[in-house]
Every structure is written in structure tokens, then in C-alpha cells.
Short mmCIF file of C-alpha atoms in Angstrom, two decimals:
data_model
loop_
_atom_site.label_atom_id
_atom_site.label_comp_id
_atom_site.label_asym_id
_atom_site.label_seq_id
_atom_site.Cartn_x
_atom_site.Cartn_y
_atom_site.Cartn_z
CA MET A 222 17.39 1.42 75.90
CA ASP A 223 19.52 1.59 72.75
CA THR A 224 20.55 -1.95 71.77
CA SER A 225 23.68 -0.97 69.86
CA PRO A 226 26.52 -3.48 70.57
CA ALA A 227 28.86 -0.61 71.39
CA LEU A 228 26.44 0.77 73.98
CA LEU A 229 25.89 -2.66 75.51
CA LEU A 230 29.64 -3.06 75.81
CA LEU A 231 29.87 0.38 77.33
CA LEU A 232 27.19 -0.35 79.91
CA ALA A 233 28.69 -3.73 80.76
CA LEU A 234 32.05 -2.14 81.39
CA GLY A 235 30.41 0.59 83.41
CA LEU A 236 28.66 -1.93 85.66
CA CYS A 237 31.85 -3.89 86.23
CA CYS A 238 34.23 -1.01 86.60
CA PRO A 239 33.27 2.09 88.59
CA GLY A 240 35.73 4.50 86.96
CA ILE A 241 39.29 5.63 86.51
CA HIS A 242 40.93 7.50 89.35
CA GLY A 243 43.11 10.41 88.42
CA HIS A 244 41.44 11.21 85.08
CA THR A 245 40.52 14.82 84.48
CA PHE A 246 37.83 15.94 82.05
CA VAL A 247 37.16 19.37 80.65
CA MET A 248 34.17 19.59 78.38
CA LYS A 249 34.06 22.70 76.26
CA VAL A 250 30.89 23.63 74.45
CA ARG A 251 30.97 25.63 71.27
CA SER A 252 28.01 26.61 69.15
CA HIS A 253 26.84 29.48 66.97
CA GLU A 254 24.94 30.80 69.97
CA SER A 255 25.00 30.18 73.68
CA ILE A 256 24.06 26.65 74.73
CA THR A 257 21.16 28.19 76.66
CA GLN A 258 19.81 29.76 73.46
CA LEU A 259 19.74 26.74 71.18
CA ARG A 260 17.31 26.85 68.31
CA VAL A 261 16.13 24.23 65.86
CA GLY A 262 18.63 23.99 63.01
CA ASP A 263 21.63 25.27 65.01
CA LYS A 264 24.95 23.46 64.82
CA LEU A 265 25.98 22.17 68.24
CA GLU A 266 29.67 21.45 68.80
CA LEU A 267 30.91 19.57 71.86
CA GLU A 268 34.56 19.03 72.65
CA CYS A 269 35.89 16.73 75.35
CA GLN A 270 39.52 17.21 76.38
CA THR A 271 41.14 14.32 78.26
CA ASP A 272 44.56 13.18 79.44
CA ARG A 273 44.50 9.93 77.46
CA GLU A 274 44.44 8.88 73.80
CA SER A 275 42.63 5.60 74.31
CA GLY A 276 39.46 6.53 72.41
CA ALA A 277 36.11 7.83 73.64
CA PHE A 278 32.36 7.29 73.40
CA TRP A 279 29.74 10.01 72.99
CA ILE A 280 26.32 9.17 74.44
CA ARG A 281 23.12 11.14 75.09
CA GLN A 282 20.67 10.72 77.95
CA ASP A 283 17.15 11.83 77.01
CA LYS A 284 14.50 13.31 79.30
CA SER A 285 13.22 9.85 80.29
CA GLY A 286 16.71 8.77 81.37
CA THR A 287 17.32 6.44 78.40
CA LEU A 288 20.89 6.32 77.10
CA HIS A 289 21.51 6.65 73.36
CA PHE A 290 24.81 5.64 71.79
CA ILE A 291 26.04 8.23 69.26
CA VAL A 292 29.59 7.36 68.25
CA TYR A 293 32.79 5.65 69.32
CA ILE A 294 36.10 7.26 68.32
CA ASN A 295 39.04 4.89 68.72
CA SER A 296 42.68 5.79 69.34
CA MET A 297 43.34 5.74 65.56
CA SER A 298 40.54 8.31 64.93
CA ARG A 299 38.29 5.69 63.35
CA LEU A 300 34.58 6.26 63.87
CA MET A 301 31.74 3.86 64.60
CA PHE A 302 28.25 5.36 64.69
CA LYS A 303 24.99 3.65 65.58
CA GLY A 304 24.49 0.49 63.53
CA ASN A 305 28.25 0.07 63.06
CA GLU A 306 28.18 2.80 60.40
CA LYS A 307 31.29 4.83 59.59
CA THR A 308 29.32 8.00 58.87
CA SER A 309 26.09 9.59 60.10
CA PRO A 310 23.67 12.00 58.39
CA ARG A 311 23.07 13.79 61.69
CA PHE A 312 26.46 13.78 63.45
CA GLU A 313 30.13 14.42 62.83
CA ALA A 314 32.96 13.27 65.09
CA SER A 315 36.73 13.58 65.14
CA LYS A 316 39.82 13.19 67.32
CA ASP A 317 42.69 15.62 67.66
CA HIS A 318 45.43 14.33 69.94
CA LYS A 319 43.60 14.05 73.33
CA SER A 320 40.54 16.02 72.31
CA TYR A 321 37.32 14.32 71.10
CA ARG A 322 34.80 16.36 69.14
CA LEU A 323 31.13 15.77 68.43
CA VAL A 324 29.00 17.91 66.11
CA VAL A 325 25.21 17.81 65.88
CA LYS A 326 24.80 19.12 62.33
CA SER A 327 21.28 20.51 62.69
CA PHE A 328 19.79 20.46 66.18
CA THR A 329 16.25 19.08 66.48
CA PRO A 330 13.91 18.45 69.45
CA GLN A 331 14.94 14.77 69.26
CA ASP A 332 18.55 15.78 69.98
CA GLN A 333 17.69 17.29 73.37
CA GLY A 334 19.27 15.71 76.41
CA ILE A 335 22.46 15.49 78.43
CA TYR A 336 25.60 14.62 76.51
CA PHE A 337 28.43 12.59 78.02
CA CYS A 338 31.94 11.81 76.86
CA VAL A 339 33.00 8.39 78.18
CA LEU A 340 36.65 7.30 78.25
CA PRO A 341 37.46 3.56 78.39
CA TYR A 342 40.90 2.74 79.74
CA ASN A 343 42.41 -0.38 81.27
CA GLN A 344 38.98 -2.14 81.43
CA MET A 345 37.42 0.80 83.27
CA LEU A 346 35.27 3.75 82.33
CA SER A 347 35.27 7.40 83.28
CA PHE A 348 32.34 9.69 82.54
CA SER A 349 32.73 13.37 81.83
CA PRO A 350 30.37 15.88 83.50
CA GLY A 351 27.07 15.89 81.62
CA GLN A 352 26.43 18.77 79.25
CA PRO A 353 22.72 19.67 79.01
CA ALA A 354 21.47 20.74 75.59
CA PHE A 355 17.79 21.71 75.45
CA LEU A 356 15.64 24.02 73.38
CA PRO A 357 14.08 26.94 75.27
CA VAL A 358 10.53 26.40 76.51
CA ALA A 359 8.06 28.62 74.67
CA PRO A 360 6.19 30.88 77.12
CA SER A 361 2.45 30.29 77.32
CA THR A 362 0.31 33.34 76.57
CA PRO A 363 -2.71 33.87 78.87
CA GLY A 364 -6.17 34.63 77.54
CA HIS A 365 -7.32 33.55 74.11
CA THR A 366 -5.68 33.87 70.74
CA THR A 367 -7.44 35.45 67.81
CA GLN A 368 -6.84 34.40 64.22
CA CYS A 369 -8.29 36.66 61.56
CA GLY A 370 -8.30 36.29 57.81
CA THR A 371 -8.51 38.93 55.10
CA THR A 372 -12.19 38.45 54.27
CA GLY A 373 -13.57 40.49 57.13
CA LYS A 374 -14.77 40.09 60.69
CA ASP A 375 -16.73 36.91 59.93
CA SER A 376 -13.48 35.04 59.24
CA CYS A 377 -12.05 35.88 62.66
CA LEU A 378 -11.74 32.74 64.80
CA LYS A 379 -11.20 32.90 68.55
CA THR A 380 -9.55 30.12 70.48
CA PRO A 381 -10.76 30.12 74.10
CA ASP A 382 -8.33 29.96 76.95
CA PRO A 383 -8.04 26.29 78.09
CA ASP A 384 -8.03 27.35 81.75
CA ARG A 385 -11.31 29.22 81.35
CA THR A 386 -12.87 26.32 79.45
CA MET A 387 -11.88 23.90 82.21
CA GLN A 388 -13.24 26.28 84.86
CA LYS A 389 -16.58 26.43 83.06
CA GLU A 390 -16.74 22.64 82.86
CA LEU A 391 -15.99 22.37 86.57
CA ASN A 392 -18.66 24.93 87.37
CA SER A 393 -21.22 22.99 85.31
CA PHE A 394 -20.18 19.76 87.02
CA CYS A 395 -20.61 21.35 90.45
CA LEU A 396 -24.00 22.80 89.52
CA VAL A 397 -25.29 19.33 88.65
CA PHE A 398 -24.38 18.04 92.13
CA LEU A 399 -25.91 21.15 93.67
CA TRP A 400 -29.23 20.97 91.85
CA ILE A 401 -29.85 17.24 92.39
CA PRO A 402 -30.13 17.55 96.21
CA LEU A 403 -32.16 20.74 95.89
CA THR A 404 -34.60 19.05 93.52
CA GLY A 405 -34.97 16.12 95.91
CA LEU A 406 -35.52 18.50 98.82
CA CYS A 407 -38.24 20.34 96.89
CA LEU A 408 -40.00 17.08 96.08
CA LEU A 409 -39.85 16.05 99.73
CA LEU A 410 -41.31 19.39 100.81
CA LEU A 411 -44.13 19.02 98.27
CA GLN A 412 -44.92 15.55 99.64
CA LEU A 413 -44.97 16.84 103.20
CA LEU A 414 -47.19 19.74 102.13
CA ALA A 415 -49.60 17.37 100.40
CA MET A 416 -49.72 15.07 103.45
CA THR A 417 -50.28 18.06 105.75
CA THR A 418 -53.14 19.29 103.54
CA VAL A 419 -54.80 15.85 103.56
CA LEU A 420 -54.49 15.55 107.36
CA CYS A 421 -55.90 19.02 107.93
CA ARG A 422 -58.96 18.27 105.81
CA ARG A 423 -59.72 15.26 107.98
#
């Protein structure tokens, strides 16, 4: 959990005060492309419109559920980023009347998560609906990939399909357990045959 003093204050208020009745939130998402088509390096712009001018927090919840404090914008448009810094190399934030804006300058895999705008008012907190922001999952290609150089066929390297490799290992594992009992059975039959031969000679 992020140990920023602002986030600790935010969580403490959230535990004490369940929320503000009557507040309405509209979170508008603007980016160069659709939020569902985010790519590494894209600029992500989030805007939270409220009915109060009491300041707002921006936080992010990652895939593990951990909350990360990003910035606090007070009613005078002053900013406080993580570490009590006034600026951030990764984020921009601003306030325009009752609208609070957050910009992720260059989206990275570490910026993935669900973004929340949190409004403190009268010793209570109200959370906006979460806005998911994730990079698309790359589709896995079946079979094996082939990488070839320019020096000829000898430089062509094949990467086996992991599923096939695992299947082969499982087959080998099963064969070991199959052959051990068969070997023991054959030895037992040989012993019985030898005993039968000795008895018959008598």
C-alpha cells in the first residue's frame, strides 16, 4: 500500500466517513484513441466533473487491488503529487471551476489500473465510478515461431510450441510409470518360469 501521507489521510477519512449523499460524478475520458485501444506511449486524459469546488484526489488501483496516490488538487488549484512534490515527470493535473483533470503523459504498463476521482467534503469522501485503463492483451499464436537470419537455412531457429513441449514431457512421465510395473511383471514371470522348470525336472 502506498505510504504517502495524503493517501493515508484519504484512507482514514474513507474508513470514518462512508460518503457524501447527493453528490453527482461524471467522469469523462479523453485520449488520442479509444480507452479500449490504449497503447504504450499514448497520452491518457481523465476529467472528473463534480458539483463542488472543495478539491479532489486522483488515485489508481492496480491489478492486485493496491491503491496508489497520484495527486491532490486543492480548491485553489494547488497540486501535491506523491512525495509532497508540486510537479511530476509522469503526470499533469489541473482544476477548472468544478472539473478536475488528470493527464498520464506517456502511458506505460505500470500505469494500468482503475482510476478514481475522490472528493473530500465536510469530513466525508465520495468516490467517482472507477475508470479502467488497460493495455490490450496480445493474442497468443499457436504452433511454433520461426526466426530466420540472412545467412541461409542453417541460421533458422525454431521455437517449439510450449503446449506441445509440455505434452511430450507428460507423455514421458506417464511412460516411466507404465514401464516400471511391466518390468516388474516380466521379472516375476521369469521367476515363476524358472521355478516351474526346476520343479518339472524333479
